[in-house]
CSV table of C-alpha atoms in Angstrom, one decimal:
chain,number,residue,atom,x,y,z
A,21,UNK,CA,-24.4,-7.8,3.7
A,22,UNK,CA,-21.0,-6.5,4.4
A,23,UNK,CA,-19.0,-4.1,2.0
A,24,UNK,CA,-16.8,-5.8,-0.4
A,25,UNK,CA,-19.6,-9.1,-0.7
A,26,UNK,CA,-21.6,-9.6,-3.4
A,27,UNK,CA,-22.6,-12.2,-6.0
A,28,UNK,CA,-22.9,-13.2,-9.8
A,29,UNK,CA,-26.7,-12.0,-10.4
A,30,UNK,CA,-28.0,-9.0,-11.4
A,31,UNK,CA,-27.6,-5.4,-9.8
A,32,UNK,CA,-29.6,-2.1,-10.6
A,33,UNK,CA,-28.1,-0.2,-13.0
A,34,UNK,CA,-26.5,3.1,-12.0
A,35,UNK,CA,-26.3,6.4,-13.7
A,36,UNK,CA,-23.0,7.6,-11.6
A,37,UNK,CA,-20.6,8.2,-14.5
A,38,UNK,CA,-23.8,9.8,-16.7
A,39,UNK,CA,-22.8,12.8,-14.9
A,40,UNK,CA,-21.5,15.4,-16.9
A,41,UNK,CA,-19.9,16.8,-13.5
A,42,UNK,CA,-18.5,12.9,-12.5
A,43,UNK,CA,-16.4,13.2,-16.0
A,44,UNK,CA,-15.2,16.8,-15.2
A,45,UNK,CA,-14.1,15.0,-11.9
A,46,UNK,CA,-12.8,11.8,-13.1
A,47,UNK,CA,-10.5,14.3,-15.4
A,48,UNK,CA,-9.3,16.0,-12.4
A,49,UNK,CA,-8.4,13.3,-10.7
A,50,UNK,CA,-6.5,11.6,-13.4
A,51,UNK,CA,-2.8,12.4,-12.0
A,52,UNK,CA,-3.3,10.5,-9.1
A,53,UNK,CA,-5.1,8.2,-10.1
A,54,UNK,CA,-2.8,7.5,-12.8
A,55,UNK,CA,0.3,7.3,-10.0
A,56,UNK,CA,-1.9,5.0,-7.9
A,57,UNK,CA,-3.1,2.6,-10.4
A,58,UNK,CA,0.1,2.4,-12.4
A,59,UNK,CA,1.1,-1.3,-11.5
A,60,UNK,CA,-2.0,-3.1,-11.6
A,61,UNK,CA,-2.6,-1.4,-15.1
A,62,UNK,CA,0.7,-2.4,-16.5
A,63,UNK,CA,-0.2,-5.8,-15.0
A,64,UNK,CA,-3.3,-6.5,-16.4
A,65,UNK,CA,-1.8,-5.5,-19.8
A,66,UNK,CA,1.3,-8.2,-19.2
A,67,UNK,CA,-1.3,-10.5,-18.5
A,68,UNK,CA,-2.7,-10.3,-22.1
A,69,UNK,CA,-0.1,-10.9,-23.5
A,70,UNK,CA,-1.1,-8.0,-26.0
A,71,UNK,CA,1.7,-7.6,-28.8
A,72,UNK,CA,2.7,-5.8,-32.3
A,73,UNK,CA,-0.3,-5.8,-34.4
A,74,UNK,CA,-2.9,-7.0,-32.1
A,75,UNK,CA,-6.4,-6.2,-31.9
A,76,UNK,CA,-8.2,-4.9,-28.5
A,77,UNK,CA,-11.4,-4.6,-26.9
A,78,UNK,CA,-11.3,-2.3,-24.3
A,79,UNK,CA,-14.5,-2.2,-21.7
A,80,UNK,CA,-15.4,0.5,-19.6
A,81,UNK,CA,-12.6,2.7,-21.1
A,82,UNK,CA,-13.7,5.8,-19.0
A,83,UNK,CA,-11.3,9.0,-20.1
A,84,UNK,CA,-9.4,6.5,-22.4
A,85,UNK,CA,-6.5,5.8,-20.1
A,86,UNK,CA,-5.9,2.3,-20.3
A,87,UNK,CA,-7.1,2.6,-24.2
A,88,UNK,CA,-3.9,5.2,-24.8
A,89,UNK,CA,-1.8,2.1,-22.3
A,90,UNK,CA,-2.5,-0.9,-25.1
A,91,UNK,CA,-2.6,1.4,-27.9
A,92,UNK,CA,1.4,1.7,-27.7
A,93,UNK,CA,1.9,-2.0,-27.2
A,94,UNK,CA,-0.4,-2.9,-30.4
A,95,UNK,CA,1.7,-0.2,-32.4
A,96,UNK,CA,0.6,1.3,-35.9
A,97,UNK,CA,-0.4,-2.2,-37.2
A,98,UNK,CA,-2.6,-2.7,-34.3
A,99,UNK,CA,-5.9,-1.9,-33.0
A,100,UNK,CA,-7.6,-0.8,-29.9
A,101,UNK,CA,-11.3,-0.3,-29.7
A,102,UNK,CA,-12.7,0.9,-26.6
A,103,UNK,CA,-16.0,0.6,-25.3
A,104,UNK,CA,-18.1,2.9,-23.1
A,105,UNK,CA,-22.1,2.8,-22.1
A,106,UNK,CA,-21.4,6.1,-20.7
A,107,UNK,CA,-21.9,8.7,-23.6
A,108,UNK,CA,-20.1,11.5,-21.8
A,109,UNK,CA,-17.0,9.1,-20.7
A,110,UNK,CA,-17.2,8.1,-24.2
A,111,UNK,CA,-16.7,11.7,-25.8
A,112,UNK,CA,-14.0,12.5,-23.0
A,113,UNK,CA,-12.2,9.6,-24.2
A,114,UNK,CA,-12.3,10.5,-27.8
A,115,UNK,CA,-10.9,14.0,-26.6
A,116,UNK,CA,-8.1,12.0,-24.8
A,117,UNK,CA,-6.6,10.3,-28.0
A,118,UNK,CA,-7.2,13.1,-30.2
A,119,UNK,CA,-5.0,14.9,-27.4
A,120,UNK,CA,-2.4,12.0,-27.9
A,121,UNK,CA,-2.6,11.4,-31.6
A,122,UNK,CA,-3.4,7.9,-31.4
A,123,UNK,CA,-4.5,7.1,-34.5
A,124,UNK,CA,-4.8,3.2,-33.7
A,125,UNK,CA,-8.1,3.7,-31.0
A,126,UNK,CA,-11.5,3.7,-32.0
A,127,UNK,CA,-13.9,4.9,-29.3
A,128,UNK,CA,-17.5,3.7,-29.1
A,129,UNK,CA,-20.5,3.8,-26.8
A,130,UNK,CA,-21.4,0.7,-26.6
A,131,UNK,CA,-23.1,-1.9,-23.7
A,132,UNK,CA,-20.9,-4.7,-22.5
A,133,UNK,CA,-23.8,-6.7,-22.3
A,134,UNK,CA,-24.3,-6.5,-25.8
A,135,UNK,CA,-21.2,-6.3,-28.1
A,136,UNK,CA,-21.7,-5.0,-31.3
A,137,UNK,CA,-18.7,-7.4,-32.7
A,138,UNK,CA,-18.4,-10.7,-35.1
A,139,UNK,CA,-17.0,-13.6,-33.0
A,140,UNK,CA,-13.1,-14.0,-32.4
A,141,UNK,CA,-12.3,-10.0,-33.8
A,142,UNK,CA,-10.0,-9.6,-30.7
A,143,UNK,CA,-6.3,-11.2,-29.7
A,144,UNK,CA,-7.4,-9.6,-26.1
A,145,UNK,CA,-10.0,-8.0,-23.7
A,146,UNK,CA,-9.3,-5.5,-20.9
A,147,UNK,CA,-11.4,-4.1,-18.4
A,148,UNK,CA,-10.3,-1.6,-15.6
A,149,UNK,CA,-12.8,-1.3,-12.4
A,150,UNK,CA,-15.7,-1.9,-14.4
A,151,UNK,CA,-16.8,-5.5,-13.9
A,152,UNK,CA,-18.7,-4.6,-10.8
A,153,UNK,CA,-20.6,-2.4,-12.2
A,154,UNK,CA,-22.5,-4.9,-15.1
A,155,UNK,CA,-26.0,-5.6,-14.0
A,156,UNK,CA,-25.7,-8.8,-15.9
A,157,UNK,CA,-22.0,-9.6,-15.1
A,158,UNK,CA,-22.4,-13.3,-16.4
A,159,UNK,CA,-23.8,-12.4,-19.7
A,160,UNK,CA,-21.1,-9.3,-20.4
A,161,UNK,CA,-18.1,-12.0,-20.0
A,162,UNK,CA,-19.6,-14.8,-22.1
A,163,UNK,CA,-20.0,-12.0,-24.6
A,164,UNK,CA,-16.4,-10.7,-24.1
A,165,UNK,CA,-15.5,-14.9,-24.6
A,166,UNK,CA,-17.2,-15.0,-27.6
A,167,UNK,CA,-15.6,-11.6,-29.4
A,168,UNK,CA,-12.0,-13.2,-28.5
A,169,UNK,CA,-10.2,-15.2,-30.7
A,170,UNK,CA,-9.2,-19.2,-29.5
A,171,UNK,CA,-6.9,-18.9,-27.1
A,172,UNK,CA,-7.7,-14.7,-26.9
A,173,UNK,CA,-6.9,-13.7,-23.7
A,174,UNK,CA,-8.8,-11.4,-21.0
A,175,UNK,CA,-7.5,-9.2,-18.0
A,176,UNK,CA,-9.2,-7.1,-15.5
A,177,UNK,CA,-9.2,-5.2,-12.3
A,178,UNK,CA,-11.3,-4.5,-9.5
A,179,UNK,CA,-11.2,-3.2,-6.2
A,180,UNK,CA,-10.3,-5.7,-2.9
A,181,UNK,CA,-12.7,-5.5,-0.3
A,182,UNK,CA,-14.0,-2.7,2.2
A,183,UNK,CA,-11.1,-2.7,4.8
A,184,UNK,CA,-8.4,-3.1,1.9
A,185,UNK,CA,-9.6,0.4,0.4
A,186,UNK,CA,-10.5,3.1,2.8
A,187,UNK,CA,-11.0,5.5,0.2
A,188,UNK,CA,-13.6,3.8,-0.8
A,189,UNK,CA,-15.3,2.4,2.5
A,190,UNK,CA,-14.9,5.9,3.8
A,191,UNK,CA,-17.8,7.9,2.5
A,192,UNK,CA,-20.0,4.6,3.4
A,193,UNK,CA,-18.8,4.4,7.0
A,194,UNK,CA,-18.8,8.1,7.7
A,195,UNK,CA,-22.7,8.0,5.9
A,196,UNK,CA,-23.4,5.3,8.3
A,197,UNK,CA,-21.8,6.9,11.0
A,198,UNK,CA,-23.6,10.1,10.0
A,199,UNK,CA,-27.3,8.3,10.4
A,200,UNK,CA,-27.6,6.6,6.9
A,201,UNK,CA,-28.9,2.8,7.2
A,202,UNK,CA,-29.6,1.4,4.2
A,203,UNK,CA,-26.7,1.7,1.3
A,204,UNK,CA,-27.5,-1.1,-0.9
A,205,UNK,CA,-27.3,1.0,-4.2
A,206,UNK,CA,-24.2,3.6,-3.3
A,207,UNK,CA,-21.6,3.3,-6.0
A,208,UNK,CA,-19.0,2.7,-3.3
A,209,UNK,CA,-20.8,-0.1,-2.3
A,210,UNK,CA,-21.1,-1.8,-5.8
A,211,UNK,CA,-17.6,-0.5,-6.5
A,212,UNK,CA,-16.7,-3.2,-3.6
A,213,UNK,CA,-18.9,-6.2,-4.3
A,214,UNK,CA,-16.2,-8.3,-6.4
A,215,UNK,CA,-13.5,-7.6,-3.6
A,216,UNK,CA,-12.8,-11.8,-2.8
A,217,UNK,CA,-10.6,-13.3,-5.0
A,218,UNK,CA,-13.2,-16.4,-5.3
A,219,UNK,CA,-15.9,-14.8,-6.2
A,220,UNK,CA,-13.8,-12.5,-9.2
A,221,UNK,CA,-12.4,-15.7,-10.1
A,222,UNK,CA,-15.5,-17.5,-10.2
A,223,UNK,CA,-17.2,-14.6,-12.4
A,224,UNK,CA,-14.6,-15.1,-15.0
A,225,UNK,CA,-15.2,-19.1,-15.3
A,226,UNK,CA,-19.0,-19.1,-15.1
A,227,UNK,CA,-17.9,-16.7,-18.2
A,228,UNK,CA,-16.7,-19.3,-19.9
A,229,UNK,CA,-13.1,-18.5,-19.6
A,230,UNK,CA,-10.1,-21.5,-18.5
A,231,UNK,CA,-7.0,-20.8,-16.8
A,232,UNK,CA,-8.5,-18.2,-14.4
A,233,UNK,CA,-5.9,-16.5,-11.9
A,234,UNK,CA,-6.1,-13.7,-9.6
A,235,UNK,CA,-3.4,-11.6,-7.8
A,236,UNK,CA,-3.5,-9.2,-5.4
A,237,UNK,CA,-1.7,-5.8,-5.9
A,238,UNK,CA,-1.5,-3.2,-3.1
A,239,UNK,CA,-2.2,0.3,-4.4
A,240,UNK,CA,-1.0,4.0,-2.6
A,241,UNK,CA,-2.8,7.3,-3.6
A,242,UNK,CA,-0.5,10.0,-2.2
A,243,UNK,CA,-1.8,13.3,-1.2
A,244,UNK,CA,-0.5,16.4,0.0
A,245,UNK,CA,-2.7,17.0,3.2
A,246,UNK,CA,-5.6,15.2,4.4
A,247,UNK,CA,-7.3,17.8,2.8
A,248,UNK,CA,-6.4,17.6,-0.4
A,249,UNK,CA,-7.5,14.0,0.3
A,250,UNK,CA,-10.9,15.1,1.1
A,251,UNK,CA,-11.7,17.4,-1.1
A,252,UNK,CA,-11.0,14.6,-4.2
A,253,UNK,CA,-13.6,12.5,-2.1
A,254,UNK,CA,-15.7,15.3,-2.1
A,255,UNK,CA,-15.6,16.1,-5.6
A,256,UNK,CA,-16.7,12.4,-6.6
A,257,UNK,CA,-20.2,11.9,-7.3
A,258,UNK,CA,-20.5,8.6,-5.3
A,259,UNK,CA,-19.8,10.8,-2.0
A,260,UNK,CA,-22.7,13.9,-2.8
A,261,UNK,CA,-25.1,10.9,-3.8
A,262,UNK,CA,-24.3,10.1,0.1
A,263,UNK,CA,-24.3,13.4,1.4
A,264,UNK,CA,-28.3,13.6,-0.4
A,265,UNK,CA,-28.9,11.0,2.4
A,266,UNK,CA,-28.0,13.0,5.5
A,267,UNK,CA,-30.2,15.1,7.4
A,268,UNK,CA,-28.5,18.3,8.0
A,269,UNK,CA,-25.4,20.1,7.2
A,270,UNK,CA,-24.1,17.6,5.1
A,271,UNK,CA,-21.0,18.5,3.3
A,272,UNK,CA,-19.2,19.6,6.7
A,273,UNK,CA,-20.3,16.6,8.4
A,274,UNK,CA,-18.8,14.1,5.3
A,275,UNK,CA,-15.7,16.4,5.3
A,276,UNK,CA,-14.8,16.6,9.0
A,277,UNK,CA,-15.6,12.4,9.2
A,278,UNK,CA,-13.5,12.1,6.5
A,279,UNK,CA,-10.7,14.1,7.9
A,280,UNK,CA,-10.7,12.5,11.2
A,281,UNK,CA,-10.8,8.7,9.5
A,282,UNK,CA,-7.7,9.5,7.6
A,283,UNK,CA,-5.6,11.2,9.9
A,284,UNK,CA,-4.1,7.6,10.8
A,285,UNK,CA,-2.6,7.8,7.0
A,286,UNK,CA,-0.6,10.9,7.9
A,287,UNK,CA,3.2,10.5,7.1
A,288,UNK,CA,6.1,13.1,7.4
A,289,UNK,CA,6.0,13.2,3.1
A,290,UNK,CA,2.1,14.3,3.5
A,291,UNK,CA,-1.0,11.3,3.5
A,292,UNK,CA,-0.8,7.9,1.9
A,293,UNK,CA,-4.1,6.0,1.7
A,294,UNK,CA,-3.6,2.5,1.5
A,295,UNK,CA,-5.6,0.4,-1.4
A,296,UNK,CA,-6.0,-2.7,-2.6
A,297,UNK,CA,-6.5,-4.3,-6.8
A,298,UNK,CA,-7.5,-7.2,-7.9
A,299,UNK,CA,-5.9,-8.5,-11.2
A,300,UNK,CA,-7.9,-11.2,-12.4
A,301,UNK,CA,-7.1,-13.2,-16.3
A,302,UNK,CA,-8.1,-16.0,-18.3
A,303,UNK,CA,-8.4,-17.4,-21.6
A,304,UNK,CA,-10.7,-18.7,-24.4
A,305,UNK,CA,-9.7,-22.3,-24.3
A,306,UNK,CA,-13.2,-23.9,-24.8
A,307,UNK,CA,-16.7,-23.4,-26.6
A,308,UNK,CA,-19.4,-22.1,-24.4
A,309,UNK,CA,-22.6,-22.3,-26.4
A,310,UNK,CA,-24.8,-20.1,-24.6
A,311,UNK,CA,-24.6,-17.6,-21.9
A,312,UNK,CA,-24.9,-19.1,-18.6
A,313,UNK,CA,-28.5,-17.8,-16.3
A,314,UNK,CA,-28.4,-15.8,-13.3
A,315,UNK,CA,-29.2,-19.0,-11.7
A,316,UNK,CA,-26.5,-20.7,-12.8
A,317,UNK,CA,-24.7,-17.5,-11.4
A,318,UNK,CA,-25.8,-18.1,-8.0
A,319,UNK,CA,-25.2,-21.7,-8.1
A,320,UNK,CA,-21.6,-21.0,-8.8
A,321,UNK,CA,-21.1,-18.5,-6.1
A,322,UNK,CA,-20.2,-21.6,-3.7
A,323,UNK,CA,-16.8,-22.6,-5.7
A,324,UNK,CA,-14.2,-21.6,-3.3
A,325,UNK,CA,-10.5,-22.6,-3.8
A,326,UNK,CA,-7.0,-22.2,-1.9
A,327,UNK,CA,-5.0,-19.1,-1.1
A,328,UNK,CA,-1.6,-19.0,-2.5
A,329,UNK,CA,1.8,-17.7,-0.8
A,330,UNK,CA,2.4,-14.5,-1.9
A,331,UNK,CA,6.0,-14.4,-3.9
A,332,UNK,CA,9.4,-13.2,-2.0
A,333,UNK,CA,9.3,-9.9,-1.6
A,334,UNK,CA,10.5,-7.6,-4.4
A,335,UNK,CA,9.4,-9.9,-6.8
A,336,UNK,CA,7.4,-9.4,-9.8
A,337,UNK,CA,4.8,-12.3,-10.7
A,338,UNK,CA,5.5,-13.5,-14.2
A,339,UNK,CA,3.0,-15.7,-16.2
A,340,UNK,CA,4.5,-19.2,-14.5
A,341,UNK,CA,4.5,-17.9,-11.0
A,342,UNK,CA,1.5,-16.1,-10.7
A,343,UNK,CA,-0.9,-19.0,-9.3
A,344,UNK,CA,-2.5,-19.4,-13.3
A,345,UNK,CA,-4.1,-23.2,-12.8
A,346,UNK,CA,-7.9,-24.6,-14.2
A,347,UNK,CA,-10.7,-24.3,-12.1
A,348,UNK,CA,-11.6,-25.7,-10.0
A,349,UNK,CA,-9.1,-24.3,-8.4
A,350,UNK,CA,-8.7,-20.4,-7.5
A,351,UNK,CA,-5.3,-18.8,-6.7
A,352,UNK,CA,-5.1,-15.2,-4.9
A,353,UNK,CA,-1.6,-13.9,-5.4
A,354,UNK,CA,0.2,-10.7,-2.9
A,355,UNK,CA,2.0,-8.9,-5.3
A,356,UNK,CA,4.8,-6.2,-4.4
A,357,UNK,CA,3.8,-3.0,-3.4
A,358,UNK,CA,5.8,-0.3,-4.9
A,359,UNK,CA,4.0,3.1,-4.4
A,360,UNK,CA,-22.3,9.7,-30.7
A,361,UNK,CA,-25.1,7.2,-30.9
A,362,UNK,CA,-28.0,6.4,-29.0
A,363,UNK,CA,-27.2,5.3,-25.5
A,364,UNK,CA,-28.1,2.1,-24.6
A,365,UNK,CA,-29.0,0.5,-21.3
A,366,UNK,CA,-26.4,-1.0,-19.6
A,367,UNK,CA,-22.9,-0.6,-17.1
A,368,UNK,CA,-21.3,2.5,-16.2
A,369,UNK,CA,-17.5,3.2,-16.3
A,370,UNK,CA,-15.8,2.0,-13.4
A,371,UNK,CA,-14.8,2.6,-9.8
A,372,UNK,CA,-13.0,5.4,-8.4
């Protein structure tokens, strides 16, 4: 299959952000990626709608970024719990809002697939880069659906596809370049497999979840050198997992491939690799009595829907403009670019 396809059944499970050393990483990296992901994080919390008082349900919360992000919209009378199968990513989030005296954020280890919550406890869900990771994406949603409130809202974001995000297609085209054939388990690659708007879309419906929309928002992470650029790739996990794969010599034949595939992002100011979110959102309008089967997954991978025009430029989408309209129908949106307990089995943090 190419990178950035994928579909609605199960995946394997990986272990990438069990790594004690992928959460050392993950914290070094936070600066930029806070810079980088800025918009589509603000977005996906707009698109919740979240206010004073609210209660949220934060999956995949990693380090607790987006957790520390609602927790100052939900205010003192609010709450924002946040969810994590990884029991490292987990304790570095608890560190994060002690750090930040958020009293309002509860962090638990806990499997999307699997909520340990009463129905309609939440006003809203959020999920950053995490989706793609769920080996049972369908079930995780219609369990997300049923913790929401009626008319509860969710919002989420994922990466676009392969050729929208070199950072992440990079490592897999410089292992494949490198002699590596078969990739079908690399995080990168499963960081990629929700990248068309349809098939995100699609995910959230078979979910049980009306008024689905989806917007594309170009991301920039901004780097000093190329080097600096390569030596965060290096430092992730999902590129040494790679490097296990090559022959000989690997780290200074991943670093030089690297090097030489970015040095077309090269700009008088230093490097700017181009990215690509998806923000994807819905709402609990309508009972769904059980949680659809994988089959019925599959079955829905077909529903395909237009394309809209992306809004003049400048402009920020607002609720009426963004494309939000019933399925069957999907809209895509081009937004502005501007620059503990037991662990139990289930989805890792997110992408990178």
């Amino acid at each position: 299959a190419r990178m950035g396809t994928g579909h609605l059944g199960r995946i394997q499970q990986i272990t990438t952000y069990d790594d004690p050393a992928m959460v050392a990483a993950w914290r070094r990296a936070s600066a930029t990626r806070a810079s980088y992901l800025a918009e589509p994080t603000a977005r996906m919390l707009d698109l919740t709608r979240i206010a004073p008082g609210h209660r949220v349900l934060v999956v995949g919360t990693g380090i607790g970024e987006e957790a520390l992000a609602a927790a100052t919209r939900v205010g003192a009378a609010g709450e924002v719990v946040a969810i994590d199968v990884s029991a490292a990513m987990t304790a570095e989030a608890i560190r994060s809002v002690a750090t930040a005296g958020a009293s309002n954020v509860r962090c638990l280890v806990m499997d999307a697939q699997d909520l340990k919550f009463r129905p309609s406890t939440f006003d809203a869900v959020i999920s950053r880069n995490t989706l793609m990771f769920i080996p049972d994406l369908t079930l995780a949603l219609s369990e997300m659906n049923r913790v929401l409130k009626w008319k509860g809202r969710i919002a989420a974001t994922v990466w676009a596809s392969a050729r929208r995000n070199p950072r992440l297609s990079g490592p897999l085209e410089a292992a494949q370049a490198l002699g590596v054939r078969r990739l079908p388990t690399a995080t990168f690659r499963i960081a990629l497999r929700l990248g068309a708007p349809s098939l995100l879309a699609t995910a959230l419906r078979v979910g049980g979840f009306s008024e689905v929309a989806v917007e594309r928002w170009p991301v920039v992470a901004r780097y000093e050198t190329v080097t600096a650029a390569v030596e965060q790739a290096m430092d992730h996990v999902g590129t040494r997992e790679l490097m296990e794969l090559i022959s000989r010599d690997s780290e200074r034949r991943m670093s030089r491939s690297l090097a030489q595939r970015w040095q077309k992002y090269v700009v008088q100011a230093g490097v700017n690799l181009p990215g690509e979110q998806l923000v994807a959102a819905g709402a609990k309008l309508r009972h769904v009595p059980t949680a659809p089967s994988d089959s019925d997954s599959h079955a829905a991978k077909g529903v395909r829907g237009r394309v809209a025009q992306a809004p003049p430029p400048g402009s920020r989408p607002t609720p009426q403009s963004s494309g939000r309209h019933a399925f069957p129908t999907t809209h895509a949106t081009q937004c502005p670019r501007s620059g503990h307990p037991s662990r139990p089995p289930g989805t890792p943090t997110r992408a990178p």
